[in-house]
């Protein structure tokens, strides 16, 4: 006597939940993630700026005396106090921070004490050149790094793999300013094929497309090379791990050619670690850009940052600190968004 078996009913997904565990439409979930990160950025920026004003208050530098320079050696205390009030440099660091914050929320970032112009003008004049340098260098390092990493992982232990890996480890130990000085010595002094720095040719104040390309080549190349090793090594390891996963082995067992296995199966899974690397490289990119801009006299944010730090220019330093913090937060958010789009197993509502 046999007993009939009854099949359990197929599970029904809850409304708005996909079979892969993601709640709601993917774009809506990613939008909620971006909103949560934007709210979380408020206390982060608050702590960063408040801490900067606290450190500035504890430093021995007087911004008022820095502002008036040698002319203030014989200034009376009443004159210094009046100037301190005009520059909003009086009161405790908390009071100075609160006054700065209220003005910043209205779009007024104050007056640069060293450059003698509004902070918004200082940033507007220099931000575009820094964005151009960082954007091109990051794009080149990401594209070239992933390509070399895939080629190295395709044949592990080969001559190409050993050369690419060895060069990557070597470049990891080379600081950006050393690479910049080496590039100037080789291409500008020895070969004379590229200018050593600046934005325009000698004796000219006009920026043309040709001069911009010549003067941009070395800074972009140096900054890209300084970021390249991490993308190469992360891509190589990620693709190597993906090539040993069960789906890839199954594709090979079905007789699928190696090119399709690499590009269609292993590459997508192998590049997931690179997406997380994008966010973590933003601080290093900013630091490297400051060093490269300084060496090549590039008219970006580096000169303003150095002057603000050495001359206790608190209004300019506060604005640059906020921009750097926002860049780091934006890089981390971009990495998470890309990861959520690339990997359907990730639920953005849990990130």
XYZ file of C-alpha atoms in Angstrom:
351
model
C 0.000 0.000 0.000
C 1.471 3.280 -1.043
C 0.691 6.659 0.319
C 0.472 9.641 -1.958
C 2.810 12.500 -1.256
C 1.706 16.066 -1.260
C 4.055 18.778 -2.432
C 4.493 21.803 -0.249
C 3.165 24.938 -1.867
C 5.778 27.179 -3.419
C 6.669 30.097 -1.189
C 5.077 33.340 -2.181
C 7.269 36.386 -2.040
C 6.055 39.193 0.109
C 4.786 42.250 -1.710
C 7.646 44.367 -2.892
C 10.260 41.684 -2.191
C 12.061 39.955 -5.009
C 13.106 36.330 -4.969
C 16.667 37.413 -4.237
C 15.742 39.091 -0.996
C 15.802 42.688 -2.114
C 12.977 44.863 -0.838
C 11.356 47.152 -3.351
C 12.678 48.219 -6.721
C 16.490 48.316 -6.883
C 16.616 52.027 -7.670
C 14.283 52.841 -4.789
C 16.438 50.824 -2.384
C 19.569 52.588 -3.624
C 17.839 55.954 -3.232
C 17.002 55.087 0.379
C 20.642 54.142 0.931
C 21.794 57.502 -0.453
C 19.291 59.290 1.789
C 20.508 57.490 4.906
C 24.111 58.284 4.063
C 23.232 61.954 3.515
C 21.642 62.128 6.965
C 24.616 60.341 8.511
C 26.984 62.853 6.890
C 25.558 65.707 8.987
C 26.953 64.575 12.368
C 30.194 63.480 10.700
C 30.780 66.921 9.211
C 29.759 68.535 12.482
C 32.365 66.582 14.441
C 35.048 67.162 11.780
C 34.606 70.936 11.634
C 34.175 71.330 15.389
C 37.323 69.312 15.991
C 39.228 71.442 13.496
C 38.237 74.667 15.280
C 39.216 73.099 18.623
C 42.660 72.175 17.303
C 43.051 75.639 15.774
C 42.185 77.272 19.098
C 44.812 75.169 20.875
C 47.523 76.070 18.374
C 49.992 78.882 19.178
C 49.272 80.743 15.922
C 47.265 83.967 16.072
C 45.242 84.412 12.846
C 44.960 88.168 13.380
C 48.718 88.691 13.598
C 49.153 86.362 10.625
C 46.683 88.520 8.722
C 48.354 91.881 9.363
C 51.909 90.505 9.160
C 54.863 92.652 10.167
C 52.684 95.765 10.144
C 51.039 94.550 13.321
C 54.170 94.508 15.461
C 53.419 97.962 16.818
C 49.619 97.719 16.753
C 47.760 98.506 19.929
C 45.623 95.984 21.727
C 42.471 97.933 20.853
C 43.341 97.731 17.166
C 43.957 93.995 17.420
C 40.675 93.462 19.268
C 38.731 95.442 16.668
C 40.310 93.494 13.836
C 39.643 90.252 15.711
C 35.941 91.115 15.876
C 35.810 91.893 12.145
C 37.506 88.619 11.281
C 35.216 86.669 13.643
C 38.293 85.409 15.490
C 37.137 86.333 18.982
C 35.424 84.153 21.555
C 35.829 80.484 22.323
C 36.364 77.933 19.582
C 32.741 76.808 19.943
C 31.506 80.362 19.415
C 33.780 80.799 16.407
C 32.567 77.483 14.978
C 28.931 78.402 15.476
C 29.422 81.792 13.797
C 31.205 80.126 10.886
C 28.518 77.444 10.577
C 25.668 79.978 10.432
C 27.458 81.917 7.710
C 28.370 78.751 5.788
C 24.741 77.620 5.696
C 23.898 80.880 3.904
C 26.702 80.381 1.359
C 29.205 82.731 3.022
C 32.399 80.820 3.816
C 34.215 83.882 5.057
C 37.310 85.752 3.926
C 40.647 84.074 3.314
C 43.196 85.675 5.624
C 46.168 84.859 3.409
C 44.786 85.360 -0.094
C 42.670 88.403 0.906
C 39.621 87.276 -1.075
C 36.386 85.414 -0.321
C 36.849 81.702 0.286
C 34.195 80.884 -2.315
C 36.256 82.691 -4.968
C 39.428 80.864 -3.915
C 37.685 77.506 -4.254
C 35.953 78.418 -7.522
C 39.240 79.479 -9.131
C 41.097 76.283 -8.181
C 38.570 73.469 -7.827
C 38.137 72.950 -11.563
C 41.848 72.348 -12.148
C 42.026 69.867 -9.272
C 38.927 68.025 -10.490
C 40.402 67.802 -13.979
C 43.661 66.369 -12.663
C 42.061 63.903 -10.226
C 39.311 62.818 -12.614
C 41.639 61.978 -15.494
C 44.173 60.254 -13.228
C 41.499 58.169 -11.514
C 39.912 57.133 -14.814
C 43.280 56.116 -16.278
C 44.367 54.184 -13.178
C 41.017 52.381 -12.933
C 40.901 51.423 -16.619
C 44.563 50.451 -16.957
C 44.679 48.764 -13.565
C 41.681 46.514 -14.171
C 42.948 45.619 -17.643
C 46.397 44.643 -16.390
C 44.890 42.791 -13.446
C 42.651 40.707 -15.711
C 45.513 39.906 -18.073
C 47.735 38.867 -15.159
C 45.020 36.680 -13.624
C 44.289 35.007 -16.923
C 47.639 33.172 -16.836
C 48.910 33.124 -13.231
C 52.626 32.513 -12.937
C 53.359 33.633 -16.487
C 55.987 36.203 -17.398
C 53.309 38.882 -17.760
C 51.831 38.025 -14.370
C 55.198 38.160 -12.628
C 56.169 41.442 -14.295
C 52.838 43.142 -13.589
C 52.717 41.953 -9.964
C 56.346 42.873 -9.254
C 55.959 46.328 -10.768
C 52.760 46.890 -8.781
C 54.434 46.026 -5.482
C 57.335 48.312 -6.397
C 55.055 51.239 -7.200
C 53.151 50.723 -3.953
C 56.290 51.637 -2.048
C 57.023 54.748 -4.142
C 55.563 57.990 -2.721
C 53.849 60.293 -5.253
C 56.237 63.202 -4.720
C 59.217 60.929 -5.512
C 57.522 59.754 -8.710
C 56.831 63.382 -9.612
C 60.455 64.433 -9.109
C 61.637 61.422 -11.100
C 59.265 62.281 -13.948
C 60.506 65.899 -14.017
C 64.123 64.760 -14.080
C 63.546 62.302 -16.918
C 60.985 63.933 -19.213
C 61.637 67.621 -18.553
C 65.355 67.863 -17.761
C 66.922 64.905 -19.548
C 64.660 64.415 -22.563
C 63.112 67.881 -22.689
C 59.855 66.599 -24.192
C 57.437 67.870 -21.525
C 57.325 70.974 -19.301
C 58.334 70.680 -15.667
C 55.255 72.374 -14.264
C 52.824 75.227 -14.358
C 49.872 75.667 -16.666
C 51.155 77.915 -19.451
C 54.310 78.128 -21.520
C 57.152 80.423 -20.517
C 56.406 84.070 -21.324
C 52.713 83.438 -21.954
C 49.650 83.883 -19.762
C 47.212 82.339 -22.243
C 45.995 78.779 -21.694
C 45.582 77.007 -25.023
C 44.508 73.442 -25.691
C 48.034 72.476 -26.714
C 49.736 74.009 -23.678
C 47.119 72.518 -21.368
C 47.715 69.051 -22.803
C 51.502 69.360 -22.477
C 51.417 70.665 -18.914
C 48.733 68.194 -17.844
C 50.471 65.066 -19.124
C 53.077 64.610 -16.408
C 50.866 65.409 -13.372
C 48.099 63.121 -14.605
C 50.541 60.320 -15.435
C 52.275 60.514 -12.048
C 49.013 60.615 -10.095
C 47.580 57.747 -12.150
C 50.703 55.618 -11.660
C 50.580 56.245 -7.894
C 47.021 54.836 -7.766
C 47.572 52.048 -10.303
C 49.034 49.234 -8.099
C 45.957 48.823 -5.924
C 43.605 48.389 -8.876
C 45.983 45.915 -10.518
C 46.422 43.748 -7.430
C 42.766 43.840 -6.345
C 41.581 42.948 -9.852
C 44.128 40.168 -10.228
C 43.199 38.549 -6.912
C 39.472 38.980 -7.475
C 39.533 37.403 -10.937
C 41.796 34.588 -9.720
C 39.323 33.761 -6.952
C 36.400 33.933 -9.372
C 38.067 31.526 -11.794
C 37.983 28.847 -9.066
C 34.299 29.305 -8.195
C 31.759 26.568 -8.968
C 29.832 28.529 -11.667
C 33.064 29.100 -13.614
C 34.073 25.456 -13.273
C 30.626 24.425 -14.473
C 30.905 26.698 -17.501
C 34.240 25.160 -18.383
C 32.823 21.671 -17.945
C 30.070 22.529 -20.436
C 32.710 23.290 -23.016
C 32.342 27.067 -23.092
C 35.432 28.716 -24.523
C 37.873 30.370 -22.148
C 37.234 33.907 -23.403
C 33.508 33.639 -22.680
C 34.208 32.090 -19.282
C 36.547 34.961 -18.385
C 34.451 37.846 -19.691
C 30.977 36.463 -19.081
C 31.367 34.636 -15.782
C 34.571 35.396 -13.873
C 34.996 39.058 -14.648
C 31.764 40.302 -13.097
C 32.342 38.459 -9.840
C 36.051 39.223 -9.836
C 35.568 42.969 -10.172
C 33.342 43.282 -7.091
C 36.336 43.920 -4.760
C 37.436 46.726 -7.085
C 34.131 48.522 -6.487
C 34.810 48.662 -2.758
C 38.323 49.901 -3.513
C 36.960 52.980 -5.284
C 35.724 54.522 -2.058
C 38.823 53.724 -0.045
C 41.142 55.249 -2.642
C 39.501 58.694 -2.513
C 41.495 59.900 0.550
C 44.713 58.609 -0.997
C 43.807 60.281 -4.276
C 43.298 63.616 -2.514
C 46.584 63.305 -0.625
C 48.454 62.282 -3.753
C 46.903 65.126 -5.725
C 48.072 67.668 -3.132
C 51.649 66.384 -3.390
C 51.606 66.183 -7.186
C 50.091 69.654 -7.558
C 52.731 71.095 -5.252
C 55.636 69.525 -7.145
C 54.299 70.509 -10.573
C 53.041 73.966 -9.474
C 49.581 73.022 -10.696
C 47.037 75.813 -10.017
C 44.675 73.593 -8.041
C 43.659 73.322 -4.410
C 47.110 72.278 -3.185
C 48.616 75.761 -3.022
C 45.560 77.067 -1.191
C 45.652 74.140 1.238
C 49.344 74.598 2.024
C 48.955 78.329 2.572
C 45.874 77.828 4.736
C 47.641 75.253 6.910
C 50.916 77.164 7.347
C 49.342 80.597 7.903
C 46.483 79.498 10.195
C 43.912 80.652 7.642
C 40.962 79.113 9.485
C 38.112 80.163 7.141
C 39.874 78.668 4.114
C 41.078 75.643 6.076
C 37.565 74.944 7.345
C 36.109 75.025 3.825
C 38.843 72.758 2.462
C 38.322 70.338 5.353
C 34.611 70.112 4.590
C 35.314 69.532 0.889
C 37.784 66.738 1.700
C 35.343 65.085 4.101
C 32.532 65.331 1.553
C 34.764 63.763 -1.104
C 35.531 60.804 1.168
C 31.861 60.314 2.060
C 30.856 60.579 -1.603
C 33.490 58.026 -2.592
C 32.249 55.525 -0.019
C 28.657 56.058 -1.127
C 29.594 55.600 -4.780
C 31.344 52.322 -3.975
C 28.298 51.022 -2.106
C 25.917 52.059 -4.888
C 28.039 50.385 -7.539
C 28.320 47.261 -5.402
C 24.548 47.169 -4.967
C 24.014 47.469 -8.709
C 26.628 44.856 -9.604
C 25.742 42.179 -7.034
C 22.032 41.193 -6.891
C 22.643 39.322 -3.626
C 23.278 42.577 -1.774
C 20.318 44.246 -0.103
C 20.878 48.035 0.013
C 18.430 48.331 2.903
C 20.884 46.345 5.039
C 23.898 48.470 4.147
